[in-house]
PDB file of C-alpha atoms in Angstrom:
ATOM      1  CA  MET P 343      -0.630   0.112  -0.025  1.00  0.00           C
ATOM      2  CA  SER P 344       1.380   3.535  -0.839  1.00  0.00           C
ATOM      3  CA  THR P 345       1.669   6.150   1.540  1.00  0.00           C
ATOM      4  CA  VAL P 346      -0.649   9.840   0.524  1.00  0.00           C
ATOM      5  CA  ALA P 347       2.526  11.202  -0.496  1.00  0.00           C
ATOM      6  CA  GLU P 348       3.713   8.890  -2.800  1.00  0.00           C
ATOM      7  CA  ASP P 349       0.464   8.558  -4.755  1.00  0.00           C
ATOM      8  CA  ILE P 350       0.891  12.808  -4.339  1.00  0.00           C
ATOM      9  CA  LYS P 351       3.991  12.507  -6.473  1.00  0.00           C
ATOM     10  CA  LYS P 352       2.492  10.328  -9.081  1.00  0.00           C
ATOM     11  CA  LEU P 353       0.002  12.501  -9.760  1.00  0.00           C
ATOM     12  CA  GLN P 354       2.368  15.302  -9.938  1.00  0.00           C
ATOM     13  CA  ASP P 355       4.322  12.839 -12.302  1.00  0.00           C
ATOM     14  CA  THR P 356       0.357  11.690 -14.634  1.00  0.00           C
ATOM     15  CA  ALA P 357       0.097  15.581 -14.627  1.00  0.00           C
ATOM     16  CA  ASN P 358       3.052  15.877 -16.723  1.00  0.00           C
ATOM     17  CA  LEU P 359       1.345  13.553 -19.505  1.00  0.00           C
ATOM     18  CA  LEU P 360      -1.189  15.987 -19.661  1.00  0.00           C
ATOM     19  CA  PRO P 361      -1.850  17.716 -23.065  1.00  0.00           C
ATOM     20  CA  PRO P 362      -0.730  21.471 -22.669  1.00  0.00           C
ATOM     21  CA  ASP P 363      -4.161  23.302 -24.441  1.00  0.00           C
ATOM     22  CA  GLU P 364      -7.276  20.800 -23.082  1.00  0.00           C
ATOM     23  CA  VAL P 365      -9.022  21.765 -20.527  1.00  0.00           C
ATOM     24  CA  ILE P 366      -7.941  19.832 -17.489  1.00  0.00           C
ATOM     25  CA  GLY P 367     -10.549  18.578 -14.624  1.00  0.00           C
ATOM     26  CA  ASP P 368      -9.102  16.624 -11.239  1.00  0.00           C
ATOM     27  CA  LEU P 369     -11.037  14.570  -8.908  1.00  0.00           C
ATOM     28  CA  LYS P 370     -10.098  14.053  -5.821  1.00  0.00           C
ATOM     29  CA  HIS P 371     -11.604  11.350  -3.677  1.00  0.00           C
ATOM     30  CA  VAL P 372     -10.282  11.537  -0.049  1.00  0.00           C
ATOM     31  CA  VAL P 373     -10.671  10.075   3.459  1.00  0.00           C
ATOM     32  CA  VAL P 374      -9.938  11.855   5.979  1.00  0.00           C
ATOM     33  CA  LYS P 375      -7.977  10.879   9.742  1.00  0.00           C
ATOM     34  CA  GLU P 376     -11.242  10.263  11.835  1.00  0.00           C
ATOM     35  CA  GLY P 377     -11.819  13.383  13.777  1.00  0.00           C
ATOM     36  CA  LYS P 378      -9.697  16.261  11.140  1.00  0.00           C
ATOM     37  CA  GLU P 379     -13.101  16.491   9.408  1.00  0.00           C
ATOM     38  CA  ARG P 380     -13.698  19.656  11.609  1.00  0.00           C
ATOM     39  CA  GLU P 381      -9.319  20.781  10.150  1.00  0.00           C
ATOM     40  CA  PHE P 382      -9.468  19.623   7.279  1.00  0.00           C
ATOM     41  CA  GLU P 383     -12.708  21.446   5.948  1.00  0.00           C
ATOM     42  CA  SER P 384     -11.383  24.727   7.639  1.00  0.00           C
ATOM     43  CA  LEU P 385      -7.966  24.677   5.942  1.00  0.00           C
ATOM     44  CA  PHE P 386     -10.011  22.994   2.394  1.00  0.00           C
ATOM     45  CA  ARG P 387     -11.558  26.813   2.534  1.00  0.00           C
ATOM     46  CA  GLU P 388      -8.268  28.837   3.248  1.00  0.00           C
ATOM     47  CA  LEU P 389      -6.806  26.867   0.121  1.00  0.00           C
ATOM     48  CA  ALA P 390     -10.414  27.381  -2.337  1.00  0.00           C
ATOM     49  CA  ALA P 391     -10.247  31.130  -0.936  1.00  0.00           C
ATOM     50  CA  LYS P 392      -5.871  31.327  -2.537  1.00  0.00           C
ATOM     51  CA  ALA P 393      -6.717  29.092  -5.343  1.00  0.00           C
ATOM     52  CA  LYS P 394     -10.450  30.989  -6.297  1.00  0.00           C
ATOM     53  CA  ALA P 395      -8.227  34.472  -5.455  1.00  0.00           C
ATOM     54  CA  HIS P 396      -4.838  33.955  -6.719  1.00  0.00           C
ATOM     55  CA  ASP P 397      -4.723  30.831  -9.060  1.00  0.00           C
ATOM     56  CA  LYS P 398      -5.112  32.018 -12.808  1.00  0.00           C
ATOM     57  CA  GLY P 399      -6.941  29.913 -14.807  1.00  0.00           C
ATOM     58  CA  VAL P 400      -8.693  28.072 -12.615  1.00  0.00           C
ATOM     59  CA  HIS P 401     -12.307  27.443 -12.850  1.00  0.00           C
ATOM     60  CA  TYR P 402     -13.635  25.728 -10.439  1.00  0.00           C
ATOM     61  CA  TYR P 403     -12.121  23.901  -6.863  1.00  0.00           C
ATOM     62  CA  ASP P 404     -14.777  23.119  -4.769  1.00  0.00           C
ATOM     63  CA  LEU P 405     -15.369  20.580  -1.331  1.00  0.00           C
ATOM     64  CA  TYR P 406     -18.410  18.020  -1.010  1.00  0.00           C
ATOM     65  CA  ARG P 407     -18.839  15.889   1.705  1.00  0.00           C
ATOM     66  CA  SER P 408     -19.917  12.298   0.931  1.00  0.00           C
ATOM     67  CA  ALA P 409     -22.438  10.708   3.310  1.00  0.00           C
ATOM     68  CA  GLN P 410     -19.845   7.847   3.978  1.00  0.00           C
ATOM     69  CA  PRO P 411     -19.013   8.868   7.164  1.00  0.00           C
ATOM     70  CA  ARG P 412     -14.969  11.277   6.454  1.00  0.00           C
ATOM     71  CA  ALA P 413     -15.292  10.998   2.906  1.00  0.00           C
ATOM     72  CA  TYR P 414     -15.105  14.003   0.065  1.00  0.00           C
ATOM     73  CA  VAL P 415     -15.025  15.090  -2.983  1.00  0.00           C
ATOM     74  CA  VAL P 416     -12.401  17.422  -4.581  1.00  0.00           C
ATOM     75  CA  MET P 417     -13.754  19.217  -8.330  1.00  0.00           C
ATOM     76  CA  ALA P 418     -11.260  21.117  -9.874  1.00  0.00           C
ATOM     77  CA  GLN P 419     -11.031  22.796 -13.217  1.00  0.00           C
ATOM     78  CA  TYR P 420      -8.312  24.517 -15.077  1.00  0.00           C
ATOM     79  CA  GLU P 421      -7.750  25.840 -18.025  1.00  0.00           C
ATOM     80  CA  ASN P 422      -4.939  23.632 -18.986  1.00  0.00           C
ATOM     81  CA  ARG P 423      -2.186  21.467 -17.646  1.00  0.00           C
ATOM     82  CA  ASP P 424       0.282  24.732 -16.807  1.00  0.00           C
ATOM     83  CA  ALA P 425      -2.769  26.305 -15.018  1.00  0.00           C
ATOM     84  CA  LEU P 426      -3.132  22.528 -12.882  1.00  0.00           C
ATOM     85  CA  GLN P 427       0.273  23.006 -11.810  1.00  0.00           C
ATOM     86  CA  ARG P 428       0.390  26.538 -11.709  1.00  0.00           C
ATOM     87  CA  HIS P 429      -1.801  25.584  -8.684  1.00  0.00           C
ATOM     88  CA  GLN P 430       0.544  23.154  -7.869  1.00  0.00           C
ATOM     89  CA  LYS P 431       3.055  24.471  -7.603  1.00  0.00           C
ATOM     90  CA  SER P 432       1.328  27.613  -4.915  1.00  0.00           C
ATOM     91  CA  GLU P 433       3.413  29.809  -2.189  1.00  0.00           C
ATOM     92  CA  HIS P 434      -0.623  28.921  -1.087  1.00  0.00           C
ATOM     93  CA  GLY P 435      -0.444  25.896  -1.860  1.00  0.00           C
ATOM     94  CA  LYS P 436       3.144  24.832  -0.685  1.00  0.00           C
ATOM     95  CA  HIS P 437       1.545  26.390   2.346  1.00  0.00           C
ATOM     96  CA  TYR P 438      -1.611  24.598   2.349  1.00  0.00           C
ATOM     97  CA  PHE P 439      -1.426  20.802   0.565  1.00  0.00           C
ATOM     98  CA  PRO P 440       1.242  19.897   3.674  1.00  0.00           C
ATOM     99  CA  LYS P 441      -1.191  20.609   6.207  1.00  0.00           C
ATOM    100  CA  ILE P 442      -3.854  19.138   4.141  1.00  0.00           C
ATOM    101  CA  ARG P 443      -2.252  15.968   3.783  1.00  0.00           C
ATOM    102  CA  GLU P 444      -1.323  15.309   7.118  1.00  0.00           C
ATOM    103  CA  LEU P 445      -5.131  14.617   7.765  1.00  0.00           C
ATOM    104  CA  LEU P 446      -5.443  12.129   4.944  1.00  0.00           C
ATOM    105  CA  GLU P 447      -5.773   8.242   5.605  1.00  0.00           C
ATOM    106  CA  LYS P 448      -6.750   7.863   1.560  1.00  0.00           C
ATOM    107  CA  ILE P 449      -6.734  10.183  -1.330  1.00  0.00           C
ATOM    108  CA  GLU P 450      -7.091   8.620  -5.192  1.00  0.00           C
ATOM    109  CA  VAL P 451      -7.292  11.625  -8.013  1.00  0.00           C
ATOM    110  CA  SER P 452      -8.370  11.086 -11.600  1.00  0.00           C
ATOM    111  CA  TYR P 453      -7.440  13.956 -14.138  1.00  0.00           C
ATOM    112  CA  HIS P 454      -9.356  14.651 -17.251  1.00  0.00           C
ATOM    113  CA  LEU P 455     -10.215  15.941 -20.014  1.00  0.00           C
ATOM    114  CA  CYS P 456     -12.752  18.317 -20.484  1.00  0.00           C
ATOM    115  CA  SER P 457     -15.785  19.136 -22.463  1.00  0.00           C
ATOM    116  CA  VAL P 458     -17.767  22.059 -20.981  1.00  0.00           C
ATOM    117  CA  GLN P 459     -15.927  24.962 -18.790  1.00  0.00           C
ATOM    118  CA  LEU P 460     -17.489  25.753 -15.450  1.00  0.00           C
ATOM    119  CA  LYS P 461     -17.424  28.570 -12.867  1.00  0.00           C
ATOM    120  CA  SER P 462     -17.152  28.374  -9.501  1.00  0.00           C
ATOM    121  CA  LEU P 463     -20.172  31.377  -8.113  1.00  0.00           C
TER     122      LEU P 463
END
């Protein structure tokens, strides 16, 4: 079984293989460590606000709580591969990603090419 850090590294490597000029979506299915749900939600809200304010090319970035205990889905959409990579390497990402990762028991991520551009309200 791989660690969350190993899973994240694989994702970053996979992102490098995405087409450069397509709208990119990602879905993250995460399970948060027991008792860390509020902290996770709070950190995600802060990260999302920073991403929406500062990450050029982020069309959509949102969190959904599952009916299953401790389970969430993160949905994001980026203008293109460069926008995704800028988000992954952003200053606020460097601050928030490690804190969020510490709270995760499991993460599964998939990337998708999008036909419809979303916008957060």
